[in-house]
Short mmCIF file of C-alpha atoms and ligand atoms in Angstrom, two decimals:
data_model
loop_
_atom_site.label_atom_id
_atom_site.label_comp_id
_atom_site.label_asym_id
_atom_site.label_seq_id
_atom_site.Cartn_x
_atom_site.Cartn_y
_atom_site.Cartn_z
CA MET A 25 0.00 0.00 0.00
CA LYS A 26 1.27 3.47 -0.91
CA ASN A 27 0.42 6.95 0.37
CA SER A 28 -1.51 7.67 -2.81
CA ASP A 29 -3.80 4.63 -2.34
CA ILE A 30 -4.95 5.78 1.09
CA VAL A 31 -5.13 9.45 0.15
CA LYS A 32 -7.41 8.81 -2.80
CA ARG A 33 -9.84 6.78 -0.70
CA ASP A 34 -9.62 9.29 2.15
CA LEU A 35 -10.49 12.27 -0.02
CA ASP A 36 -13.54 10.40 -1.33
CA VAL A 37 -15.13 9.96 2.09
CA LEU A 38 -13.52 12.14 4.78
CA TRP A 39 -13.99 15.73 5.90
CA HIS A 40 -10.90 16.71 7.91
CA PRO A 41 -10.82 18.96 10.98
CA CYS A 42 -9.70 22.58 10.76
CA THR A 43 -9.12 22.18 7.02
CA GLN A 44 -10.19 23.84 3.79
CA MET A 45 -10.53 20.54 1.94
CA LYS A 46 -9.74 22.21 -1.41
CA ASP A 47 -6.18 22.79 -0.13
CA HIS A 48 -5.62 19.09 -0.66
CA GLU A 49 -5.72 19.63 -4.41
CA TRP A 50 -2.13 20.89 -4.01
CA LEU A 51 -1.18 20.10 -0.43
CA PRO A 52 -0.44 16.43 0.13
CA LEU A 53 -2.42 14.68 2.82
CA ILE A 54 -0.13 12.36 4.76
CA PRO A 55 -1.41 8.94 5.79
CA VAL A 56 0.54 7.66 8.78
CA LYS A 57 1.23 3.95 8.96
CA LYS A 58 2.95 3.77 12.30
CA GLY A 59 4.40 5.79 15.12
CA GLU A 60 7.34 5.10 17.38
CA GLY A 61 8.79 7.56 19.88
CA VAL A 62 8.99 11.01 18.28
CA TRP A 63 8.69 9.46 14.81
CA LEU A 64 5.71 9.15 12.52
CA GLU A 65 6.09 7.04 9.38
CA ASP A 66 3.89 7.23 6.29
CA PHE A 67 3.02 4.48 3.79
CA ASP A 68 5.82 5.50 1.42
CA GLY A 69 8.37 5.07 4.21
CA ASN A 70 8.95 8.81 4.87
CA ARG A 71 9.56 9.70 8.50
CA TYR A 72 8.61 12.84 10.45
CA ILE A 73 9.62 14.05 13.90
CA ASP A 74 6.36 14.96 15.61
CA ALA A 75 7.48 18.44 16.73
CA ILE A 76 3.96 19.49 17.77
CA SER A 77 3.04 16.33 19.68
CA SER A 78 0.15 15.62 17.27
CA TRP A 79 -1.81 18.75 18.26
CA TRP A 80 -0.24 19.00 21.73
CA VAL A 81 -1.57 15.73 23.07
CA ASN A 82 1.40 13.38 22.94
CA LEU A 83 3.78 13.47 25.90
CA PHE A 84 5.99 10.39 25.76
CA GLY A 85 6.20 9.56 22.07
CA HIS A 86 4.03 7.28 19.99
CA CYS A 87 3.33 3.68 21.02
CA HIS A 88 5.04 3.95 24.38
CA PRO A 89 5.30 0.37 25.71
CA HIS A 90 4.19 1.29 29.25
CA ILE A 91 1.04 3.14 28.17
CA SER A 92 0.19 0.75 25.33
CA GLY A 93 0.56 -2.14 27.78
CA ALA A 94 -1.75 -0.51 30.32
CA VAL A 95 -4.43 0.10 27.69
CA GLN A 96 -4.16 -3.49 26.41
CA GLN A 97 -4.47 -4.87 29.91
CA GLN A 98 -7.49 -2.69 30.65
CA ALA A 99 -9.12 -3.70 27.35
CA ALA A 100 -9.07 -7.30 28.52
CA GLU A 101 -10.78 -6.39 31.83
CA LEU A 102 -13.39 -3.72 31.15
CA GLU A 103 -13.64 -1.44 28.12
CA HIS A 104 -16.46 0.84 29.28
CA VAL A 105 -19.30 1.16 31.72
CA ILE A 106 -21.87 3.84 32.48
CA LEU A 107 -20.46 6.20 35.14
CA ALA A 108 -23.85 7.20 36.58
CA GLY A 109 -24.79 4.78 39.33
CA PHE A 110 -21.70 2.69 38.47
CA SER A 111 -18.00 3.12 39.02
CA HIS A 112 -14.72 1.34 38.25
CA GLU A 113 -11.22 1.14 39.64
CA PRO A 114 -9.27 3.10 36.98
CA VAL A 115 -11.48 6.18 37.38
CA VAL A 116 -11.22 6.05 41.19
CA ARG A 117 -7.45 5.64 41.15
CA LEU A 118 -7.06 8.41 38.56
CA SER A 119 -9.22 10.80 40.55
CA GLU A 120 -7.26 10.12 43.75
CA LYS A 121 -4.06 10.78 41.86
CA LEU A 122 -5.28 14.00 40.20
CA VAL A 123 -6.55 15.39 43.52
CA GLN A 124 -3.12 14.64 44.96
CA ILE A 125 -1.01 16.30 42.23
CA THR A 126 -3.12 19.35 41.29
CA PRO A 127 -2.93 22.62 43.29
CA PRO A 128 -4.21 22.49 46.90
CA GLY A 129 -7.96 22.58 47.49
CA LEU A 130 -9.03 20.91 44.24
CA SER A 131 -10.76 17.83 45.61
CA ARG A 132 -13.36 16.64 43.08
CA CYS A 133 -13.06 15.37 39.49
CA PHE A 134 -15.90 15.56 36.97
CA TYR A 135 -15.13 13.75 33.71
CA THR A 136 -15.91 14.45 30.06
CA ASP A 137 -14.36 13.16 26.86
CA ASN A 138 -12.73 16.21 25.24
CA GLY A 139 -11.36 19.60 26.19
CA SER A 140 -14.23 21.71 24.85
CA SER A 141 -16.81 19.74 26.83
CA ALA A 142 -14.66 20.15 29.97
CA VAL A 143 -14.74 23.93 29.50
CA GLU A 144 -18.51 23.76 28.97
CA VAL A 145 -18.79 21.90 32.27
CA ALA A 146 -16.73 24.51 34.13
CA LEU A 147 -18.88 27.34 32.70
CA LYS A 148 -22.12 25.56 33.54
CA MET A 149 -20.96 24.55 37.03
CA SER A 150 -19.85 28.07 37.84
CA TYR A 151 -23.16 29.64 36.79
CA HIS A 152 -25.08 26.83 38.47
CA TYR A 153 -23.16 27.35 41.73
CA TRP A 154 -24.24 30.99 41.87
CA ARG A 155 -27.80 30.00 41.01
CA ASN A 156 -27.82 27.39 43.78
CA THR A 157 -26.53 29.96 46.26
CA GLY A 158 -29.13 32.58 45.46
CA LYS A 159 -27.31 34.72 42.89
CA PRO A 160 -28.81 33.75 39.52
CA GLU A 161 -27.87 37.17 38.14
CA LYS A 162 -24.20 36.09 38.00
CA LEU A 163 -24.30 34.65 34.50
CA LYS A 164 -21.55 36.38 32.53
CA PHE A 165 -17.97 35.35 31.89
CA ILE A 166 -14.83 37.46 31.61
CA THR A 167 -12.17 36.31 29.16
CA LEU A 168 -8.87 37.60 27.77
CA SER A 169 -8.42 38.83 24.21
CA ASN A 170 -6.82 36.23 21.93
CA SER A 171 -7.88 33.37 24.18
CA TYR A 172 -9.00 29.93 23.02
CA HIS A 173 -11.15 27.49 24.92
CA GLY A 174 -12.50 25.12 22.28
CA GLU A 175 -14.80 24.88 19.28
CA THR A 176 -18.28 24.23 20.68
CA LEU A 177 -20.73 27.15 20.77
CA GLY A 178 -20.26 27.75 24.50
CA THR A 179 -16.48 27.69 24.35
CA LEU A 180 -16.32 29.83 21.19
CA GLY A 181 -18.38 32.35 23.13
CA VAL A 182 -15.64 32.72 25.75
CA GLY A 183 -12.84 32.47 23.16
CA ASP A 184 -11.41 35.28 21.07
CA VAL A 185 -9.54 33.85 18.07
CA ALA A 186 -11.31 35.51 15.14
CA LEU A 187 -10.40 32.78 12.66
CA TYR A 188 -12.50 30.24 14.54
CA LYS A 189 -15.09 32.56 16.10
CA GLU A 190 -16.11 35.25 13.64
CA THR A 191 -18.33 33.11 11.37
CA TYR A 192 -20.42 31.82 14.27
CA LYS A 193 -20.66 35.05 16.24
CA PRO A 194 -24.42 35.48 15.74
CA LEU A 195 -24.90 32.13 17.48
CA LEU A 196 -22.71 32.80 20.51
CA MET A 197 -23.18 34.11 24.02
CA GLU A 198 -21.34 37.35 24.57
CA ALA A 199 -18.39 37.40 26.95
CA ILE A 200 -16.71 40.41 28.55
CA THR A 201 -13.31 40.58 26.84
CA VAL A 202 -10.33 42.17 28.59
CA PRO A 203 -6.99 42.92 26.82
CA SER A 204 -4.53 40.05 27.26
CA PRO A 205 -1.24 40.53 29.19
CA ASP A 206 0.53 39.06 26.11
CA ALA A 207 4.21 39.92 26.58
CA PHE A 208 4.85 40.24 22.82
CA LEU A 209 2.84 43.48 22.93
CA ARG A 210 4.80 45.04 25.82
CA GLU A 211 6.37 48.49 25.57
CA PRO A 212 10.01 48.36 24.42
CA GLY A 213 12.26 48.18 27.48
CA SER A 214 9.62 46.88 29.88
CA SER A 215 9.74 43.36 31.34
CA TRP A 216 7.15 40.59 31.07
CA ALA A 217 6.30 41.14 34.75
CA GLU A 218 5.89 44.93 34.41
CA HIS A 219 3.68 44.44 31.38
CA ALA A 220 1.52 41.88 33.19
CA GLU A 221 1.12 44.22 36.18
CA ARG A 222 0.19 47.11 33.92
CA MET A 223 -2.32 45.07 31.88
CA PHE A 224 -3.96 43.85 35.06
CA ALA A 225 -5.55 47.28 35.48
CA HIS A 226 -7.97 46.32 32.66
CA MET A 227 -9.01 43.18 34.50
CA GLU A 228 -9.43 45.04 37.76
CA ALA A 229 -11.65 47.59 36.03
CA ALA A 230 -13.76 44.89 34.38
CA LEU A 231 -14.22 43.10 37.71
CA GLU A 232 -15.18 46.31 39.49
CA ARG A 233 -17.77 47.04 36.85
CA HIS A 234 -19.13 43.54 36.21
CA ALA A 235 -18.52 41.36 39.28
CA HIS A 236 -22.16 41.55 40.35
CA GLU A 237 -23.27 39.94 37.06
CA THR A 238 -20.22 37.72 36.47
CA ALA A 239 -19.90 34.03 37.32
CA ALA A 240 -16.25 33.48 36.44
CA VAL A 241 -13.09 34.68 34.76
CA ILE A 242 -11.65 32.06 32.40
CA VAL A 243 -7.96 32.05 31.39
CA GLU A 244 -5.32 29.89 29.78
CA PRO A 245 -2.54 30.09 32.37
CA LEU A 246 0.81 31.44 31.02
CA VAL A 247 0.48 30.49 27.32
CA GLN A 248 -2.33 31.32 24.90
CA CYS A 249 -1.53 28.35 22.73
CA ALA A 250 -4.06 28.48 19.87
CA GLY A 251 -3.70 32.28 19.97
CA THR A 252 -0.27 31.71 18.35
CA MET A 253 1.67 30.77 21.49
CA ARG A 254 1.51 34.20 23.09
CA MET A 255 2.87 34.14 26.65
CA TYR A 256 2.61 36.16 29.85
CA HIS A 257 4.16 36.46 33.28
CA PRO A 258 2.75 34.42 36.21
CA VAL A 259 2.29 37.54 38.34
CA TYR A 260 -0.89 38.17 36.30
CA LEU A 261 -2.39 34.95 37.70
CA GLU A 262 -1.43 35.95 41.26
CA ARG A 263 -3.22 39.27 40.85
CA LEU A 264 -6.17 37.56 39.20
CA ARG A 265 -6.62 35.03 42.01
CA GLU A 266 -6.60 37.78 44.62
CA ALA A 267 -9.00 39.98 42.63
CA CYS A 268 -11.46 37.14 41.89
CA ASP A 269 -11.64 36.36 45.61
CA ARG A 270 -12.10 40.02 46.52
CA HIS A 271 -14.88 40.45 43.95
CA GLY A 272 -16.61 37.12 44.57
CA VAL A 273 -16.01 35.71 41.07
CA HIS A 274 -14.78 32.20 40.20
CA LEU A 275 -11.49 31.60 38.45
CA ILE A 276 -11.45 28.91 35.74
CA ALA A 277 -7.96 27.76 34.71
CA ASP A 278 -8.08 26.11 31.30
CA GLU A 279 -4.92 24.00 31.51
CA ILE A 280 -6.02 21.74 28.67
CA ALA A 281 -2.95 22.63 26.59
CA VAL A 282 -0.49 23.81 29.25
CA GLY A 283 -1.04 21.10 31.88
CA PHE A 284 1.19 18.07 32.40
CA GLY A 285 4.56 19.76 32.25
CA ARG A 286 4.31 21.89 29.12
CA THR A 287 5.22 25.14 30.87
CA GLY A 288 8.04 23.62 32.92
CA THR A 289 5.94 22.79 36.00
CA MET A 290 3.36 20.02 36.19
CA PHE A 291 0.60 22.66 36.04
CA ALA A 292 1.08 26.26 34.93
CA CYS A 293 -0.86 27.59 37.97
CA GLU A 294 1.96 26.34 40.20
CA GLN A 295 4.23 29.09 38.86
CA ALA A 296 1.89 31.66 40.36
CA GLY A 297 1.28 29.62 43.51
CA ILE A 298 -2.48 29.71 42.97
CA SER A 299 -5.40 27.29 43.03
CA PRO A 300 -8.25 28.02 40.64
CA ASP A 301 -11.90 27.25 41.47
CA PHE A 302 -12.09 25.07 38.38
CA MET A 303 -9.22 23.46 36.51
CA CYS A 304 -9.85 21.92 33.07
CA LEU A 305 -7.50 19.17 31.92
CA SER A 306 -7.38 17.10 28.72
CA LYS A 307 -4.83 16.73 25.87
CA GLY A 308 -1.74 15.44 27.77
CA LEU A 309 -3.93 13.73 30.38
CA THR A 310 -3.69 10.44 28.46
CA ALA A 311 -0.36 11.32 26.79
CA GLY A 312 -2.19 11.42 23.46
CA TYR A 313 -3.68 7.93 23.64
CA LEU A 314 -7.41 8.37 24.15
CA PRO A 315 -9.90 11.20 24.50
CA LEU A 316 -10.47 12.11 28.13
CA ALA A 317 -10.96 15.34 30.03
CA THR A 318 -11.72 16.36 33.56
CA VAL A 319 -12.76 19.41 35.55
CA LEU A 320 -11.42 19.62 39.07
CA THR A 321 -13.10 21.79 41.65
CA HIS A 322 -13.13 22.31 45.41
CA ASP A 323 -15.48 21.28 48.19
CA ARG A 324 -17.37 24.57 48.53
CA ILE A 325 -18.60 24.28 44.95
CA TYR A 326 -19.42 20.59 45.36
CA GLN A 327 -21.42 21.21 48.53
CA ALA A 328 -23.61 23.81 46.81
CA PHE A 329 -24.98 21.01 44.59
CA TYR A 330 -25.27 18.37 47.33
CA ASP A 331 -28.90 18.23 48.49
CA ASP A 332 -32.15 16.29 48.27
CA TYR A 333 -33.04 15.38 44.70
CA ALA A 334 -36.26 17.39 44.74
CA THR A 335 -34.37 20.66 45.26
CA LEU A 336 -33.12 20.21 41.66
CA ARG A 337 -29.67 21.42 42.60
CA ALA A 338 -27.81 18.47 41.07
CA PHE A 339 -25.46 18.88 38.12
CA LEU A 340 -27.33 16.82 35.54
CA HIS A 341 -24.67 16.87 32.84
CA SER A 342 -23.21 13.81 31.15
CA HIS A 343 -21.44 12.49 28.07
CA SER A 344 -21.71 8.92 26.83
CA TYR A 345 -18.02 8.16 27.25
CA THR A 346 -17.57 9.96 30.57
CA GLY A 347 -14.68 8.46 32.55
CA ASN A 348 -13.95 5.74 30.00
CA PRO A 349 -11.85 3.00 31.68
CA LEU A 350 -9.41 2.57 28.77
CA ALA A 351 -8.71 6.31 28.78
CA CYS A 352 -8.34 6.31 32.57
CA ALA A 353 -5.86 3.41 32.32
CA ALA A 354 -3.84 5.41 29.78
CA ALA A 355 -3.90 8.44 32.09
CA LEU A 356 -2.75 6.39 35.09
CA ALA A 357 0.13 4.91 33.09
CA THR A 358 1.03 8.44 31.96
CA LEU A 359 1.18 9.71 35.55
CA GLU A 360 3.31 6.69 36.51
CA LEU A 361 5.84 7.73 33.89
CA PHE A 362 6.00 11.25 35.35
CA GLU A 363 6.94 9.77 38.71
CA ARG A 364 9.16 6.94 37.51
CA ASP A 365 11.29 9.05 35.18
CA ASP A 366 11.38 12.36 37.08
CA VAL A 367 10.10 13.98 33.89
CA ILE A 368 9.71 17.57 35.12
CA ALA A 369 13.36 17.70 36.22
CA ARG A 370 14.60 16.13 32.97
CA ASN A 371 12.51 18.54 30.92
CA ARG A 372 14.44 21.47 32.39
CA GLU A 373 17.48 20.24 30.49
CA LEU A 374 15.46 19.72 27.29
CA ALA A 375 13.92 23.19 27.60
CA ARG A 376 17.42 24.63 27.90
CA GLU A 377 18.46 22.74 24.74
CA MET A 378 15.41 24.11 22.90
CA GLY A 379 16.25 27.66 23.95
CA GLU A 380 19.87 27.32 22.84
CA ALA A 381 19.06 25.67 19.51
CA PHE A 382 16.60 28.42 18.53
CA ALA A 383 18.35 31.43 20.13
CA HIS A 384 20.00 32.57 16.88
CA LEU A 385 16.57 33.13 15.31
CA ALA A 386 16.12 36.20 17.52
CA ASP A 387 18.58 37.98 15.18
CA HIS A 388 16.69 36.98 12.03
CA PRO A 389 15.51 40.11 10.17
CA HIS A 390 11.96 38.71 9.98
CA VAL A 391 11.60 37.18 13.40
CA GLY A 392 9.95 39.56 15.84
CA GLU A 393 10.63 37.43 18.88
CA VAL A 394 11.69 33.99 20.03
CA ARG A 395 9.72 33.26 23.19
CA GLN A 396 9.70 30.29 25.48
CA THR A 397 7.85 29.01 28.52
CA GLY A 398 9.22 25.63 29.55
CA MET A 399 8.64 23.08 26.79
CA VAL A 400 6.85 25.52 24.50
CA LEU A 401 9.01 27.62 22.19
CA ALA A 402 7.79 29.94 19.44
CA ALA A 403 9.39 32.16 16.78
CA GLU A 404 7.07 34.78 15.33
CA MET A 405 7.64 35.83 11.72
CA VAL A 406 6.95 39.54 11.12
CA PRO A 407 7.25 41.90 8.16
CA ASP A 408 8.84 44.62 10.32
CA LYS A 409 11.18 43.44 13.06
CA HIS A 410 10.42 46.49 15.18
CA LYS A 411 6.65 46.08 15.21
CA PRO A 412 4.84 43.24 16.97
CA GLU A 413 2.46 42.75 14.07
CA PRO A 414 2.11 39.52 12.13
CA TYR A 415 2.10 39.08 8.36
CA PRO A 416 -1.38 39.30 6.83
CA TRP A 417 -3.00 35.89 7.39
CA GLU A 418 -3.92 35.63 3.69
CA GLU A 419 -0.23 35.23 2.83
CA ARG A 420 -0.14 31.89 4.68
CA ARG A 421 3.59 32.09 5.20
CA GLY A 422 3.50 29.42 7.87
CA MET A 423 2.43 26.99 5.17
CA ILE A 424 5.84 27.38 3.50
CA VAL A 425 7.55 26.37 6.74
CA TYR A 426 5.14 23.44 7.09
CA GLN A 427 5.94 22.15 3.61
CA HIS A 428 9.67 22.66 4.02
CA ALA A 429 9.57 20.74 7.29
CA LEU A 430 7.70 17.80 5.73
CA LYS A 431 10.47 17.47 3.14
CA ASN A 432 12.99 17.40 5.99
CA GLU A 433 11.65 14.75 8.34
CA ALA A 434 9.62 17.07 10.52
CA LEU A 435 5.98 17.69 11.31
CA MET A 436 5.88 21.40 12.24
CA ARG A 437 2.55 23.08 11.77
CA PRO A 438 2.84 26.83 12.30
CA LEU A 439 -0.07 28.83 13.67
CA GLY A 440 -0.42 31.65 11.16
CA SER A 441 3.11 33.05 10.94
CA VAL A 442 4.25 31.62 14.26
CA VAL A 443 6.60 28.64 14.05
CA TYR A 444 6.68 26.68 17.27
CA LEU A 445 7.96 23.61 19.01
CA MET A 446 5.88 21.66 21.52
CA PRO A 447 7.56 18.28 21.32
CA PRO A 448 7.05 14.96 23.10
CA TYR A 449 9.29 14.77 26.16
CA VAL A 450 11.29 11.89 24.67
CA ILE A 451 12.88 14.11 22.02
CA THR A 452 16.70 14.18 22.00
CA PRO A 453 18.97 17.26 21.90
CA GLU A 454 20.13 16.16 18.45
CA GLN A 455 16.54 16.04 17.18
CA ILE A 456 15.90 19.48 18.70
CA ARG A 457 18.89 20.86 16.80
CA HIS A 458 17.62 19.25 13.58
CA LEU A 459 14.25 20.94 14.09
CA ALA A 460 15.98 24.28 14.70
CA ARG A 461 17.87 23.93 11.40
CA VAL A 462 14.71 23.02 9.50
CA ALA A 463 12.74 25.85 11.13
CA THR A 464 15.44 28.37 10.27
CA GLU A 465 15.55 27.29 6.60
CA GLY A 466 11.76 27.32 6.50
CA ILE A 467 11.61 30.83 7.95
CA ASP A 468 14.23 32.00 5.43
CA LEU A 469 12.09 30.64 2.58
CA ALA A 470 8.83 31.98 4.00
CA THR A 471 10.07 35.53 4.58
CA ARG A 472 12.15 35.92 1.43
CA ALA A 473 9.61 38.14 -0.36
C1 LIG B 25 -7.37 22.24 22.67
C2 LIG B 25 -7.90 23.19 23.66
C3 LIG B 25 -9.24 23.15 24.06
C4 LIG B 25 -10.26 22.24 23.41
O1 LIG B 25 -9.98 20.89 23.59
P1 LIG B 25 -10.61 19.84 22.53
O2 LIG B 25 -10.29 18.52 23.13
O3 LIG B 25 -9.88 20.10 21.24
O4 LIG B 25 -12.05 20.11 22.44
C5 LIG B 25 -9.65 24.02 25.04
N1 LIG B 25 -8.80 24.88 25.62
C6 LIG B 25 -7.50 24.94 25.28
C7 LIG B 25 -6.61 25.89 25.98
C8 LIG B 25 -7.02 24.11 24.27
O5 LIG B 25 -5.75 24.22 23.86
#
């Protein structure tokens, strides 16, 4: 079987995610035959380093024996069971573990089967908490500009990436949007921390004005990933936690992309020393094996729903695959690897290698900035090095980098004109340096004219 055999059949019957299907008239679709470690291999025998962890989900490489083994074992025991009225060991063990490793106070896990639905749960729970405690007027949400929380109608409503949102705007609830502390937009000469402090004034003003009608503030801690890997200083989260408490508004931390070590700590909130009221986790939760998501919250929220059935205070939300045992087994095996291999400590070395390998790009005439938070590194291509403004999206310059990378054993999929690395944690320094070379050549090609 060759690539072309699969591709032809695929294009007859599939509709791919986040894709203008007409692009595949000129852009090859790549059918993957197998994965091993950081490598993906197609049917023609070409190999690609998975530099973006297959959309940020993979943590320990493809077909990791420990996780594959755990899923196989679980598949022989119990593949799935309804989680209402029934329970199973993997979901209990996973919940105990998550309560133990997440920031203090988070003591309950509610499961869903993808990130967007986890965000929906956090939004609904927050509103429902206020309703159950006699404040039904608290029904709005505050969000940051350029934020991303998923693709469903509820999550698009609290997101702010125009490319995904604009078309559906007439269908969406309206959020209160506050300018992001995005460090790329800081004044020349000011630090990330100073910029975050200054930008917090907007949040403070929004809370003062809207707290009485607001259920929660929702943020992506430290890195706005889908918003082209824009980053900000943890002091913003410290201020936000304090202000949410003072104004009586929940804080939802969407750690779907940044959780599980991506920012250098297990959870990004740790860098600010804060506990949110709701924490959404997915993506790396199963190291890229199976769809699973969870929302953690604390006892005060839980207790506001705990009552006699007839009060109708219960959270009557569910998804068919909630708490799937195979996915929970994959998640447990993933967390075992974190402990067994001291992953967070080892990643510090890898993050340093990433920074060194890409440092030279900061001098590139068409790179506005090379930024990094832990295991996420991004180089932003700009027409004018002295202005933090991207190339017009219509030029699709990132696509040139993508195609160049494919020809050079790498899967790098820029976001607009932002080339980034978010690799599996089993990548080697040599592979990082290869990716840096390929990225540099790609950026040269993409910014030539
Ligand atoms: C990916 C992502 C989501 C949505 O998760 P899905 O599983 O794709 O629905 C939500 N929030 C953030 C920050 C994400 O990166």
